Amino acid sequence: DGGITQSPKYLFRKEGQNVTLSCEQNLNHDAMYWYRQDPGQGLRLIYYSQIVNDFQKGDIAEGYSVSREKKESFPLTVTSAQKNPTAFYLCASSKGQRGGEQFFGPGTRLTVL
Amino acid sequence: GENVEQHPSTLSVQEGDSAVIKCTYSDSASNYFPWYKQELGKGPQLIIDIRSNVGEKKDQRIAVTLNKTAKHFSLHITETQPEDSAVYFCAATPGGNSGGYQKVTFGTGTKLQVIP
């Protein structure tokens, strides 16, 4: 059963700590994305990767970092430099580079205590 | 860059009535317009999409219309049911024949409530 998994579903962090959100896909998609979702706002792009070992900053990359060592995996690290990290984080993937459907994971809700 | 505006932000309808959500976009180069449905605590799922070479597309109770001249597109849900209650996002993606990443710009979402 193909899809995208994200873990954990809920994550609590103390201020000053880095945390890593997991994203795995078995759809054999080349492209993967991380979005941040805040109440009343659309999805804002944090980072994206078109191919293994390559990734690009999105609109709100400050305070975040990613890696793409495997095609299936695209973890996101929320660093202590991110000033307002409490949000719902969504990972997505798509087949290729041109406009087309993005498949989303179930999301991780991060709360900073 | 592309700017997508979505209205209304909230919408309540009686079960069985129709619901319409409207979006406008700014970049005339956009050529792919998906609509996503997001249920509470879940990731968005594509429900219907339309490309710029088509004016209307229908899938059972859901339809999308596109007016390229006016740069707006709309989602129509007929015979609404309680399970249609969710947040709906429109999006726009620029086209082009070259390769490379093509950013998806999302609207701010419409919370639809279907009242039984």
PDB file of N, CA and C in Angstrom, chain A residues 51-99:
ATOM      1  N   ILE A  51      15.586  15.778  -6.357  1.00  0.00           N
ATOM      2  CA  ILE A  51      16.344  14.560  -6.607  1.00  0.00           C
ATOM      3  C   ILE A  51      17.224  14.288  -5.397  1.00  0.00           C
ATOM      4  N   VAL A  52      17.659  13.059  -5.269  1.00  0.00           N
ATOM      5  CA  VAL A  52      18.511  12.694  -4.137  1.00  0.00           C
ATOM      6  C   VAL A  52      19.758  13.565  -4.093  1.00  0.00           C
ATOM      7  N   ASN A  53      20.147  13.930  -2.900  1.00  0.00           N
ATOM      8  CA  ASN A  53      21.338  14.740  -2.637  1.00  0.00           C
ATOM      9  C   ASN A  53      21.239  16.169  -3.160  1.00  0.00           C
ATOM     10  N   ASP A  54      20.023  16.611  -3.403  1.00  0.00           N
ATOM     11  CA  ASP A  54      19.815  17.993  -3.820  1.00  0.00           C
ATOM     12  C   ASP A  54      18.549  18.527  -3.188  1.00  0.00           C
ATOM     13  N   PHE A  55      18.588  19.737  -2.679  1.00  0.00           N
ATOM     14  CA  PHE A  55      17.399  20.364  -2.123  1.00  0.00           C
ATOM     15  C   PHE A  55      17.551  21.881  -2.220  1.00  0.00           C
ATOM     16  N   GLN A  56      16.411  22.554  -2.209  1.00  0.00           N
ATOM     17  CA  GLN A  56      16.378  24.007  -2.381  1.00  0.00           C
ATOM     18  C   GLN A  56      15.518  24.644  -1.311  1.00  0.00           C
ATOM     19  N   LYS A  57      15.839  25.868  -0.954  1.00  0.00           N
ATOM     20  CA  LYS A  57      15.026  26.605   0.006  1.00  0.00           C
ATOM     21  C   LYS A  57      13.707  27.022  -0.620  1.00  0.00           C
ATOM     22  N   GLY A  58      12.680  26.984   0.211  1.00  0.00           N
ATOM     23  CA  GLY A  58      11.389  27.516  -0.189  1.00  0.00           C
ATOM     24  C   GLY A  58      11.236  28.937   0.316  1.00  0.00           C
ATOM     25  N   ASP A  59       9.995  29.308   0.629  1.00  0.00           N
ATOM     26  CA  ASP A  59       9.714  30.681   1.027  1.00  0.00           C
ATOM     27  C   ASP A  59      10.091  30.998   2.468  1.00  0.00           C
ATOM     28  N   ILE A  60      10.102  29.981   3.327  1.00  0.00           N
ATOM     29  CA  ILE A  60      10.315  30.240   4.759  1.00  0.00           C
ATOM     30  C   ILE A  60      11.346  29.270   5.324  1.00  0.00           C
ATOM     31  N   ALA A  61      12.515  29.192   4.709  1.00  0.00           N
ATOM     32  CA  ALA A  61      13.522  28.193   5.096  1.00  0.00           C
ATOM     33  C   ALA A  61      14.314  28.551   6.355  1.00  0.00           C
ATOM     34  N   GLU A  62      14.274  29.792   6.768  1.00  0.00           N
ATOM     35  CA  GLU A  62      15.107  30.203   7.909  1.00  0.00           C
ATOM     36  C   GLU A  62      14.732  29.443   9.174  1.00  0.00           C
ATOM     37  N   GLY A  63      15.744  28.858   9.818  1.00  0.00           N
ATOM     38  CA  GLY A  63      15.509  28.109  11.042  1.00  0.00           C
ATOM     39  C   GLY A  63      15.211  26.641  10.815  1.00  0.00           C
ATOM     40  N   TYR A  64      15.251  26.210   9.563  1.00  0.00           N
ATOM     41  CA  TYR A  64      14.996  24.812   9.215  1.00  0.00           C
ATOM     42  C   TYR A  64      16.175  24.253   8.413  1.00  0.00           C
ATOM     43  N   SER A  65      16.340  22.935   8.456  1.00  0.00           N
ATOM     44  CA  SER A  65      17.320  22.278   7.598  1.00  0.00           C
ATOM     45  C   SER A  65      16.763  20.922   7.180  1.00  0.00           C
ATOM     46  N   VAL A  66      17.249  20.428   6.043  1.00  0.00           N
ATOM     47  CA  VAL A  66      16.787  19.150   5.513  1.00  0.00           C
ATOM     48  C   VAL A  66      17.971  18.366   4.978  1.00  0.00           C
ATOM     49  N   SER A  67      17.713  17.098   4.668  1.00  0.00           N
ATOM     50  CA  SER A  67      18.675  16.263   3.951  1.00  0.00           C
ATOM     51  C   SER A  67      17.884  15.350   3.028  1.00  0.00           C
ATOM     52  N   ARG A  68      18.542  14.884   1.961  1.00  0.00           N
ATOM     53  CA  ARG A  68      17.888  13.952   1.048  1.00  0.00           C
ATOM     54  C   ARG A  68      18.935  12.921   0.607  1.00  0.00           C
ATOM     55  N   GLU A  69      19.253  12.037   1.524  1.00  0.00           N
ATOM     56  CA  GLU A  69      20.276  11.021   1.252  1.00  0.00           C
ATOM     57  C   GLU A  69      19.691   9.816   0.534  1.00  0.00           C
ATOM     58  N   LYS A  70      18.405   9.597   0.686  1.00  0.00           N
ATOM     59  CA  LYS A  70      17.717   8.505   0.010  1.00  0.00           C
ATOM     60  C   LYS A  70      16.481   9.040  -0.694  1.00  0.00           C
ATOM     61  N   LYS A  71      16.099   8.381  -1.750  1.00  0.00           N
ATOM     62  CA  LYS A  71      14.936   8.825  -2.516  1.00  0.00           C
ATOM     63  C   LYS A  71      13.678   8.797  -1.656  1.00  0.00           C
ATOM     64  N   GLU A  72      13.623   7.819  -0.740  1.00  0.00           N
ATOM     65  CA  GLU A  72      12.403   7.605   0.029  1.00  0.00           C
ATOM     66  C   GLU A  72      12.257   8.538   1.220  1.00  0.00           C
ATOM     67  N   SER A  73      13.321   9.201   1.613  1.00  0.00           N
ATOM     68  CA  SER A  73      13.320   9.893   2.894  1.00  0.00           C
ATOM     69  C   SER A  73      13.711  11.364   2.765  1.00  0.00           C
ATOM     70  N   PHE A  74      13.013  12.224   3.509  1.00  0.00           N
ATOM     71  CA  PHE A  74      13.285  13.668   3.436  1.00  0.00           C
ATOM     72  C   PHE A  74      13.023  14.266   4.823  1.00  0.00           C
ATOM     73  N   PRO A  75      13.913  14.027   5.785  1.00  0.00           N
ATOM     74  CA  PRO A  75      13.680  14.538   7.138  1.00  0.00           C
ATOM     75  C   PRO A  75      13.883  16.051   7.245  1.00  0.00           C
ATOM     76  N   LEU A  76      13.104  16.643   8.124  1.00  0.00           N
ATOM     77  CA  LEU A  76      13.163  18.083   8.385  1.00  0.00           C
ATOM     78  C   LEU A  76      13.606  18.323   9.816  1.00  0.00           C
ATOM     79  N   THR A  77      14.626  19.152   9.993  1.00  0.00           N
ATOM     80  CA  THR A  77      15.062  19.527  11.337  1.00  0.00           C
ATOM     81  C   THR A  77      14.626  20.958  11.616  1.00  0.00           C
ATOM     82  N   VAL A  78      13.911  21.116  12.710  1.00  0.00           N
ATOM     83  CA  VAL A  78      13.516  22.438  13.171  1.00  0.00           C
ATOM     84  C   VAL A  78      14.545  22.856  14.209  1.00  0.00           C
ATOM     85  N   THR A  79      15.313  23.870  13.909  1.00  0.00           N
ATOM     86  CA  THR A  79      16.408  24.246  14.797  1.00  0.00           C
ATOM     87  C   THR A  79      15.946  25.293  15.809  1.00  0.00           C
ATOM     88  N   SER A  80      16.802  25.532  16.763  1.00  0.00           N
ATOM     89  CA  SER A  80      16.492  26.530  17.797  1.00  0.00           C
ATOM     90  C   SER A  80      16.461  27.938  17.213  1.00  0.00           C
ATOM     91  N   ALA A  81      16.958  28.093  15.991  1.00  0.00           N
ATOM     92  CA  ALA A  81      16.937  29.410  15.340  1.00  0.00           C
ATOM     93  C   ALA A  81      15.563  29.771  14.794  1.00  0.00           C
ATOM     94  N   GLN A  82      14.670  28.797  14.710  1.00  0.00           N
ATOM     95  CA  GLN A  82      13.318  29.069  14.221  1.00  0.00           C
ATOM     96  C   GLN A  82      12.561  29.749  15.346  1.00  0.00           C
ATOM     97  N   LYS A  83      12.148  30.976  15.138  1.00  0.00           N
ATOM     98  CA  LYS A  83      11.604  31.804  16.217  1.00  0.00           C
ATOM     99  C   LYS A  83      10.193  31.400  16.659  1.00  0.00           C
ATOM    100  N   ASN A  84       9.420  30.854  15.765  1.00  0.00           N
ATOM    101  CA  ASN A  84       8.044  30.502  16.100  1.00  0.00           C
ATOM    102  C   ASN A  84       7.728  29.136  15.498  1.00  0.00           C
ATOM    103  N   PRO A  85       8.253  28.077  16.051  1.00  0.00           N
ATOM    104  CA  PRO A  85       8.157  26.767  15.405  1.00  0.00           C
ATOM    105  C   PRO A  85       6.845  26.028  15.628  1.00  0.00           C
ATOM    106  N   THR A  86       6.015  26.464  16.546  1.00  0.00           N
ATOM    107  CA  THR A  86       4.757  25.762  16.795  1.00  0.00           C
ATOM    108  C   THR A  86       3.865  25.848  15.568  1.00  0.00           C
ATOM    109  N   ALA A  87       3.556  24.697  14.972  1.00  0.00           N
ATOM    110  CA  ALA A  87       2.777  24.662  13.730  1.00  0.00           C
ATOM    111  C   ALA A  87       2.507  23.206  13.370  1.00  0.00           C
ATOM    112  N   PHE A  88       1.737  23.057  12.302  1.00  0.00           N
ATOM    113  CA  PHE A  88       1.448  21.746  11.717  1.00  0.00           C
ATOM    114  C   PHE A  88       2.333  21.613  10.489  1.00  0.00           C
ATOM    115  N   TYR A  89       3.142  20.543  10.432  1.00  0.00           N
ATOM    116  CA  TYR A  89       4.101  20.373   9.346  1.00  0.00           C
ATOM    117  C   TYR A  89       3.655  19.234   8.438  1.00  0.00           C
ATOM    118  N   LEU A  90       3.638  19.535   7.155  1.00  0.00           N
ATOM    119  CA  LEU A  90       3.197  18.570   6.162  1.00  0.00           C
ATOM    120  C   LEU A  90       4.318  18.250   5.186  1.00  0.00           C
ATOM    121  N   CYS A  91       4.497  16.980   4.928  1.00  0.00           N
ATOM    122  CA  CYS A  91       5.446  16.515   3.923  1.00  0.00           C
ATOM    123  C   CYS A  91       4.645  16.055   2.705  1.00  0.00           C
ATOM    124  N   ALA A  92       5.170  16.258   1.530  1.00  0.00           N
ATOM    125  CA  ALA A  92       4.488  15.858   0.306  1.00  0.00           C
ATOM    126  C   ALA A  92       5.505  15.328  -0.696  1.00  0.00           C
ATOM    127  N   SER A  93       5.003  14.609  -1.681  1.00  0.00           N
ATOM    128  CA  SER A  93       5.872  14.150  -2.759  1.00  0.00           C
ATOM    129  C   SER A  93       5.099  14.216  -4.069  1.00  0.00           C
ATOM    130  N   SER A  94       5.828  14.237  -5.163  1.00  0.00           N
ATOM    131  CA  SER A  94       5.212  14.217  -6.486  1.00  0.00           C
ATOM    132  C   SER A  94       6.135  13.482  -7.442  1.00  0.00           C
ATOM    133  N   LYS A  95       5.545  13.074  -8.574  1.00  0.00           N
ATOM    134  CA  LYS A  95       6.287  12.237  -9.513  1.00  0.00           C
ATOM    135  C   LYS A  95       7.481  12.955 -10.100  1.00  0.00           C
ATOM    136  N   GLY A  96       7.235  14.185 -10.553  1.00  0.00           N
ATOM    137  CA  GLY A  96       8.309  14.851 -11.271  1.00  0.00           C
ATOM    138  C   GLY A  96       8.318  16.325 -11.007  1.00  0.00           C
ATOM    139  N   GLN A  97       8.872  17.033 -11.877  1.00  0.00           N
ATOM    140  CA  GLN A  97       9.146  18.432 -11.631  1.00  0.00           C
ATOM    141  C   GLN A  97       8.036  19.339 -12.127  1.00  0.00           C
ATOM    142  N   ARG A  98       7.327  18.949 -13.177  1.00  0.00           N
ATOM    143  CA  ARG A  98       6.328  19.836 -13.731  1.00  0.00           C
ATOM    144  C   ARG A  98       5.033  19.747 -12.937  1.00  0.00           C
ATOM    145  N   GLY A  99       4.175  20.732 -13.122  1.00  0.00           N
ATOM    146  CA  GLY A  99       2.954  20.805 -12.336  1.00  0.00           C
ATOM    147  C   GLY A  99       2.180  19.508 -12.339  1.00  0.00           C
TER     148      GLY A  99
END
